[in-house]
XYZ file of C-alpha atoms in Angstrom:
377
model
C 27.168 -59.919 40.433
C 30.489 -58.467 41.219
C 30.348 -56.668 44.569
C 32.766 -53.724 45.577
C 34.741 -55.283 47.632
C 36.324 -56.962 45.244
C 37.450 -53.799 43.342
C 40.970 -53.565 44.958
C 42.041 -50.241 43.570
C 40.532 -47.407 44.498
C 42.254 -44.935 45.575
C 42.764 -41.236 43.533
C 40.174 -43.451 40.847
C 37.283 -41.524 39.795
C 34.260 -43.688 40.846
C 30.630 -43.068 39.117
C 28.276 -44.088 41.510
C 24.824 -44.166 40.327
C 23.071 -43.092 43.407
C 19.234 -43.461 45.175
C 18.757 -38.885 45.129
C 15.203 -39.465 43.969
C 13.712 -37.976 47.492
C 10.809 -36.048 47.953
C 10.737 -32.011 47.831
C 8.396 -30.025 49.469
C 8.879 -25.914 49.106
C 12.688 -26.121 47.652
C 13.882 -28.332 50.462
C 13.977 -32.632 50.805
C 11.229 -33.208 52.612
C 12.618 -36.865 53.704
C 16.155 -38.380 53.734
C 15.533 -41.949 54.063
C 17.313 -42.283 50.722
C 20.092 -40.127 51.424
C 20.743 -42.024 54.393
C 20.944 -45.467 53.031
C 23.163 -44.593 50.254
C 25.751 -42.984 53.004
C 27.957 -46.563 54.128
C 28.932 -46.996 49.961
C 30.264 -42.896 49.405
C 31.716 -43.424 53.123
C 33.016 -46.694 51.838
C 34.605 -45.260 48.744
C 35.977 -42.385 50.550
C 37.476 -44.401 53.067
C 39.960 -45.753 50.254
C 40.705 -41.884 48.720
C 38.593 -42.623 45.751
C 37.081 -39.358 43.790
C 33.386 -40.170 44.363
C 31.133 -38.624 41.317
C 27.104 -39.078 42.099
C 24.908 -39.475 39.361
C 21.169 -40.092 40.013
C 17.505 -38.823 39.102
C 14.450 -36.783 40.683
C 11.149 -36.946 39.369
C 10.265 -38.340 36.397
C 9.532 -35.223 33.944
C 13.258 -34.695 33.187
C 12.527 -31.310 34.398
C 13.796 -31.261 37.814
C 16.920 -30.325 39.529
C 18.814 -31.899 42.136
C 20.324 -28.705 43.694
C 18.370 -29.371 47.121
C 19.251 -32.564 47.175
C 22.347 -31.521 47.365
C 22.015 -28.894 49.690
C 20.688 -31.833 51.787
C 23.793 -33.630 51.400
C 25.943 -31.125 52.303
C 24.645 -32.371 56.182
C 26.977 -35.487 55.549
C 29.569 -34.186 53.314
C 30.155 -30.459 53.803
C 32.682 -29.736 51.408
C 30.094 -31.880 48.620
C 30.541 -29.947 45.327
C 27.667 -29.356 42.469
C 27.981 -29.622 38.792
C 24.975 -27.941 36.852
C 25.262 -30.628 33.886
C 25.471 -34.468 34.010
C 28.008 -34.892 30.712
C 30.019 -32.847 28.365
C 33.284 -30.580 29.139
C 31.722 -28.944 32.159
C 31.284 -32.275 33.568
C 35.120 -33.223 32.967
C 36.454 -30.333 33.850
C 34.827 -30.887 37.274
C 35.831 -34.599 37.792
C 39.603 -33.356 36.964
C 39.232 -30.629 39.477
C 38.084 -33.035 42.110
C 40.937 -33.892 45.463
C 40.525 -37.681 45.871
C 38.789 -38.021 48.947
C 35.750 -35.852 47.912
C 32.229 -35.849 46.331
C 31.159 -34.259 43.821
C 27.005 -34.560 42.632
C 26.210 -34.271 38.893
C 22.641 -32.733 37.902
C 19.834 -34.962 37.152
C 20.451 -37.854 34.681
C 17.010 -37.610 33.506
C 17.490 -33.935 31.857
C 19.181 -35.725 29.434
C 16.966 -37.199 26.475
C 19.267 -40.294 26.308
C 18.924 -41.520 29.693
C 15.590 -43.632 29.289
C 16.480 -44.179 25.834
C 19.623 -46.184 26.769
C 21.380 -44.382 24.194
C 24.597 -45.888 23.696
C 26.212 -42.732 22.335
C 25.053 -41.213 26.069
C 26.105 -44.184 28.028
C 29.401 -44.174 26.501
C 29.503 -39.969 27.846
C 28.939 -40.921 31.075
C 31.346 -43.721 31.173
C 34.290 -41.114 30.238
C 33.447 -39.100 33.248
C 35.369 -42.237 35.134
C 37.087 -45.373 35.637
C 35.002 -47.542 37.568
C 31.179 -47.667 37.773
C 29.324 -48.744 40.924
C 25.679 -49.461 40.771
C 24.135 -48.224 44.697
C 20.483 -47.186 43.063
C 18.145 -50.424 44.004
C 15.344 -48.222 43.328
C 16.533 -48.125 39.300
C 17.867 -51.218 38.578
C 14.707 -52.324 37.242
C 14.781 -49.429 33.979
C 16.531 -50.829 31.527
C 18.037 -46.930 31.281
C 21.907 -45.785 30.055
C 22.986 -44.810 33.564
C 22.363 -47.879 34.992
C 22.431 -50.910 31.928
C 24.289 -49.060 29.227
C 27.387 -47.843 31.171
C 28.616 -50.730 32.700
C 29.259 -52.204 29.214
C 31.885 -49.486 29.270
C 33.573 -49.756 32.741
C 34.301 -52.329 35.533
C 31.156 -52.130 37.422
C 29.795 -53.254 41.365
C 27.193 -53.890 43.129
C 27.719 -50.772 45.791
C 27.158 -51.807 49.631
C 23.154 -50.895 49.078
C 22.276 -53.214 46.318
C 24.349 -56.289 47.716
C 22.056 -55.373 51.000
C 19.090 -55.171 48.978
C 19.889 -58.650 46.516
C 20.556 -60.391 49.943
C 17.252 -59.775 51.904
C 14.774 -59.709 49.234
C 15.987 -62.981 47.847
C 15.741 -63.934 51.563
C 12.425 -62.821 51.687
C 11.880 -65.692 48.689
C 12.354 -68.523 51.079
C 10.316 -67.221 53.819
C 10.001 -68.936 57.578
C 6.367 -70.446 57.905
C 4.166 -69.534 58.950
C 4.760 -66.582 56.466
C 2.304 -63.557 55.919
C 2.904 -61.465 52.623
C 0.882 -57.748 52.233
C 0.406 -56.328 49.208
C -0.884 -53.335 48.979
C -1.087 -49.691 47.041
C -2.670 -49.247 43.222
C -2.358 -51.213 39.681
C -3.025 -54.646 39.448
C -0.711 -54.845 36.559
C 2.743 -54.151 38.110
C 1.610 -56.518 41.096
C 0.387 -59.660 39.086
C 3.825 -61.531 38.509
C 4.292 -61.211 42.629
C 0.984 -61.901 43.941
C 1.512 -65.532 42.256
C 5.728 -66.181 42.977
C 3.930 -65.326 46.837
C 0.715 -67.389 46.422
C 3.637 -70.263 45.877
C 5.756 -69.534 49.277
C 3.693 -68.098 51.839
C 1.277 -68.815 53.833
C -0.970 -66.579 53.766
C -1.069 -63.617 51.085
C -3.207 -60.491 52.030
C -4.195 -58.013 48.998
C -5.444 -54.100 50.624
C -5.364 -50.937 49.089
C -6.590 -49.897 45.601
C -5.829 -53.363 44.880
C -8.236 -55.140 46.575
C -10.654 -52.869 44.739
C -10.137 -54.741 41.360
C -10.706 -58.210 43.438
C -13.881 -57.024 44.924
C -14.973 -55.925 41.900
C -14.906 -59.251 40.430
C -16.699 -60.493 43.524
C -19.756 -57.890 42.264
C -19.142 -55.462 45.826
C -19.651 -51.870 44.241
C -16.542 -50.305 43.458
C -17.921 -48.067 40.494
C -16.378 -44.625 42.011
C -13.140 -46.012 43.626
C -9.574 -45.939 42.054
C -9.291 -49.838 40.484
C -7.729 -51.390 37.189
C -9.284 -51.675 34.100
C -7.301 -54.736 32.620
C -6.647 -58.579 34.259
C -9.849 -59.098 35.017
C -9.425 -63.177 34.011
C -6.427 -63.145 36.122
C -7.508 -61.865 39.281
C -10.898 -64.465 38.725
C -7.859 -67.265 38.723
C -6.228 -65.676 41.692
C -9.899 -65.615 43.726
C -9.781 -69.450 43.696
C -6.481 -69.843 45.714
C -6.874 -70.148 49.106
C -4.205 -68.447 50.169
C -5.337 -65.363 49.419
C -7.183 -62.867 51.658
C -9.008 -59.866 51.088
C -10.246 -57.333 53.490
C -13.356 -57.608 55.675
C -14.627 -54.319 55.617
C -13.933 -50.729 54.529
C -13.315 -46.761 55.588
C -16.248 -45.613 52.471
C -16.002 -41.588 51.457
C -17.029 -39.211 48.740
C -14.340 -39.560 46.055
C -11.472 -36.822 46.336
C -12.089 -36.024 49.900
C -9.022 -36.042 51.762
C -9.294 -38.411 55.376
C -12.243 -38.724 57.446
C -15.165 -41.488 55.622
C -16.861 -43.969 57.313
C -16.620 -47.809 58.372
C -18.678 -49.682 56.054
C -19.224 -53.609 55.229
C -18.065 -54.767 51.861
C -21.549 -54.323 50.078
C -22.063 -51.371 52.073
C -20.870 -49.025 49.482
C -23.291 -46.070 47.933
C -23.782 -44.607 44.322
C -22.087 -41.270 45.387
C -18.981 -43.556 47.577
C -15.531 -44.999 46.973
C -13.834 -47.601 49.085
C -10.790 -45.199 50.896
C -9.179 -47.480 53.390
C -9.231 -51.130 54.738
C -11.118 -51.341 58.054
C -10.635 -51.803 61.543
C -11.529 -55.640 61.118
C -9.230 -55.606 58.473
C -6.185 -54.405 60.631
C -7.440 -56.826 63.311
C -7.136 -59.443 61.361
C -3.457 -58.893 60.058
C -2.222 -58.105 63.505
C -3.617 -61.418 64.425
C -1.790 -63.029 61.733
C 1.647 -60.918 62.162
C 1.137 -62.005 66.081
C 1.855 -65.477 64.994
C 4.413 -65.052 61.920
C 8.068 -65.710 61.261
C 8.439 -63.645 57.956
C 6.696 -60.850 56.974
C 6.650 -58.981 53.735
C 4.967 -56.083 52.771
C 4.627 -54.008 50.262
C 2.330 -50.619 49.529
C -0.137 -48.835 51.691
C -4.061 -49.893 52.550
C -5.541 -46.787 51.670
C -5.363 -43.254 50.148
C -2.298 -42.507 52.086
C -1.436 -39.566 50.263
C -4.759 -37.686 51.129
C -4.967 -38.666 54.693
C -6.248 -42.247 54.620
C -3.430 -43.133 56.854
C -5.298 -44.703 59.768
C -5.303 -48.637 58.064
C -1.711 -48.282 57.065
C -0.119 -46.619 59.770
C -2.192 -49.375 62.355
C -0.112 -52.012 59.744
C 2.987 -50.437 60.643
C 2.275 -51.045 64.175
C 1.265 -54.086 64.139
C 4.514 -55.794 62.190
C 6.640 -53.699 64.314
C 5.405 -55.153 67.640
C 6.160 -58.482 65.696
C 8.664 -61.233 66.725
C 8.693 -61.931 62.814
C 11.617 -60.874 60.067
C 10.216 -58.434 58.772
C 10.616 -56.754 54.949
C 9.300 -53.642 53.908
C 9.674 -51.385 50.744
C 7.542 -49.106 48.752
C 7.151 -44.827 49.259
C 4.037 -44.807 51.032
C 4.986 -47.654 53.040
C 7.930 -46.436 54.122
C 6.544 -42.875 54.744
C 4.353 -44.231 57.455
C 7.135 -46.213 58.939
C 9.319 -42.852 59.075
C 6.449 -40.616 60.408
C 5.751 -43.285 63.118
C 9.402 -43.379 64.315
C 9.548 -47.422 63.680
C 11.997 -47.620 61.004
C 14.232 -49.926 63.941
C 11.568 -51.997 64.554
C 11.479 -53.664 60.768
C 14.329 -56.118 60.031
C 14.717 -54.957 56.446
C 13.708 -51.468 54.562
C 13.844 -51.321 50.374
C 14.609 -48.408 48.868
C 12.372 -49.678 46.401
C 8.720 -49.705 45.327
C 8.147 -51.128 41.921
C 11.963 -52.518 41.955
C 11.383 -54.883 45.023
C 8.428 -56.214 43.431
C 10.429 -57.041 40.043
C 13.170 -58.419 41.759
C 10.230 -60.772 44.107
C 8.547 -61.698 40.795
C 11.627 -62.287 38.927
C 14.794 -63.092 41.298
C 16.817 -60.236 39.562
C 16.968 -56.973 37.612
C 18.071 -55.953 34.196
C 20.646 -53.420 36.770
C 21.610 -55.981 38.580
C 22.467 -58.640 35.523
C 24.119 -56.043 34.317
C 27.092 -55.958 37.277
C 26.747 -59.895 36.103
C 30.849 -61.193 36.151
């Protein structure tokens, strides 16, 4: 892919830089920057050079949303940061015109606009007007074959902004791993984490599956997981998977009434009653993967080991510990994962984390992106 250092030209250019602004917001306000913070060295990069830096990203996924406090958020880093209420059209040119080179200017979310997953070409083409040069800086994308980030760089020069090279260079690092190896894969559908679990059954050492996950492969071992969050589909797949011996699952269990929010109960693996669901991985569990972290030269991981998001926290955030009082390399991406790294103050203590969840496992399944192929020279 071409990077953006090789685009020699820069300054008084209008740059569209399709930016990681998908954050989370909590009461009007970004509730973490973690984002926002990684995509900083490419805008600082491009204003460095007296380019006219024009942000285009996403929030949510209803097409509904508005980026306005992302933006207010960025305003911390670039005060003088200025807002356009529509991603394409006259408003939006009559903004990039109006913009000193040297300055930033944040477009509204690409997702309002219908042709955005689409990859309408008559919409890719809109956006490409809006500038001269394209630079692709949202990792967390490149897997959506979408117009703002496949479709426009058929119109402009495009790069691979400082983020994505980053990204491209330590997960395909993380695909020749230093043994021994430990791989974690955690969080929800079985589907989206099939291709990986066997490109890492191939490399590492040792591959653990936790979470919602390991419900599905428990399932298949007859443990009673009627009542907690698993996969309906791939059942003749995971069976295949069972037999490597690579794999490990966990030992034992936090077990709760389904839809409570933290608290349940340690519990062996066939431990589980009518009325339970399996919330967390247990206290042997963690045991066990600190053991194996203790001994490790590469470590990747990927999603939490239990309900994180209503207060299962305990197995993931022990996790987090663990890898961080590592000697290993480690590599970490996915929300919840990163969450706990963020609330724990550790994010130093990890030698590498994504910016993205189901991205980083695409790009570990299939050594690239359709975003990234697309920057191809």
């Amino acid at each position: 892919m071409k990077l953006l250092s090789e685009c020699k030209k820069l300054e008084n250019v209008p740059v569209l830089v399709r930016c990681a602004l998908n954050v989370p917001v909590a009461d009007g306000k970004v509730a973490g920057n973690f984002r926002l913070r990684q995509a900083l060295p490419t805008i600082e990069y491009l204003l460095s050079r007296h380019a006219k830096v024009i942000l285009l990203g996403h929030i949510g996924d209803q097409g509904t949303e508005t980026l306005l406090p992302v933006y207010e958020a960025m305003k911390e880093f670039f005060p003088r940061i200025a807002f356009c209420p529509v991603t394409t059209g006259p408003q939006a040119l009559a903004a990039v015109r109006a913009l000193p080179a040297g300055e930033v200017l944040m477009l509204e979310n690409v997702r309002r606009q219908r042709g955005e997953k689409l990859n309408d070409e008559a919409f890719a083409r809109e956006l490409a007007q809006l500038a001269d040069v394209f630079v692709q800086d949202s990792f967390d994308v490149c897997h959506r074959a979408h117009a703002s980030v496949v479709g426009v760089p058929t119109f402009l020069p495009s790069y691979a902004g400082l983020l994505v090279e980053e990204e491209v260079r330590e997960l395909s690092r993380a695909l020749k791993p230093k043994s021994p190896s430990l791989a974690i894969i955690g969080g929800a559908k079985f589907a989206t984490k099939q291709a990986v679990l066997r490109r890492l059954l191939s490399g590492y050492t040792n591959v653990f599956v936790g979470g919602a996950l390991a419900n599905d492969f428990m399932a298949e071992q007859g443990i009673p997981t009627e009542l907690s969050l698993r996969s309906t589909e791939g059942q003749e797949e995971i069976r295949a998977l069972l037999l490597h011996k690579r794999l490990l699952l966990p030992l034992d269990t936090v077990i709760g009434e389904p839809g409570s929010r933290g608290g349940g109960r340690v519990g062996v693996l066939d431990g589980v009653a009518p009325f339970e669901a399996i919330l967390d991985d247990g206290p042997k569990t963690v045991e066990m993967l600190a053991g194996l972290c203790s001994k490790a030269k590469t470590i990747l991981w990927n999603g939490p080991l239990g309900n994180y998001e209503n207060g299962y926290t305990e197995g993931t955030e022990a996790l987090a510990r663990a890898i961080a009082k590592s000697s290993a390399h480690s590599i970490v991406g996915g929300g919840d994962t990163v969450a706990a790294i963020e609330k724990l103050g550790l994010n130093d203590r990890f030698g590498f984390i994504s910016t993205g969840g189901g991205a980083m496992l695409e790009f570990l399944a299939q050594g690239s992106l359709p975003g990234i192929g697309a920057l191809s020279r």
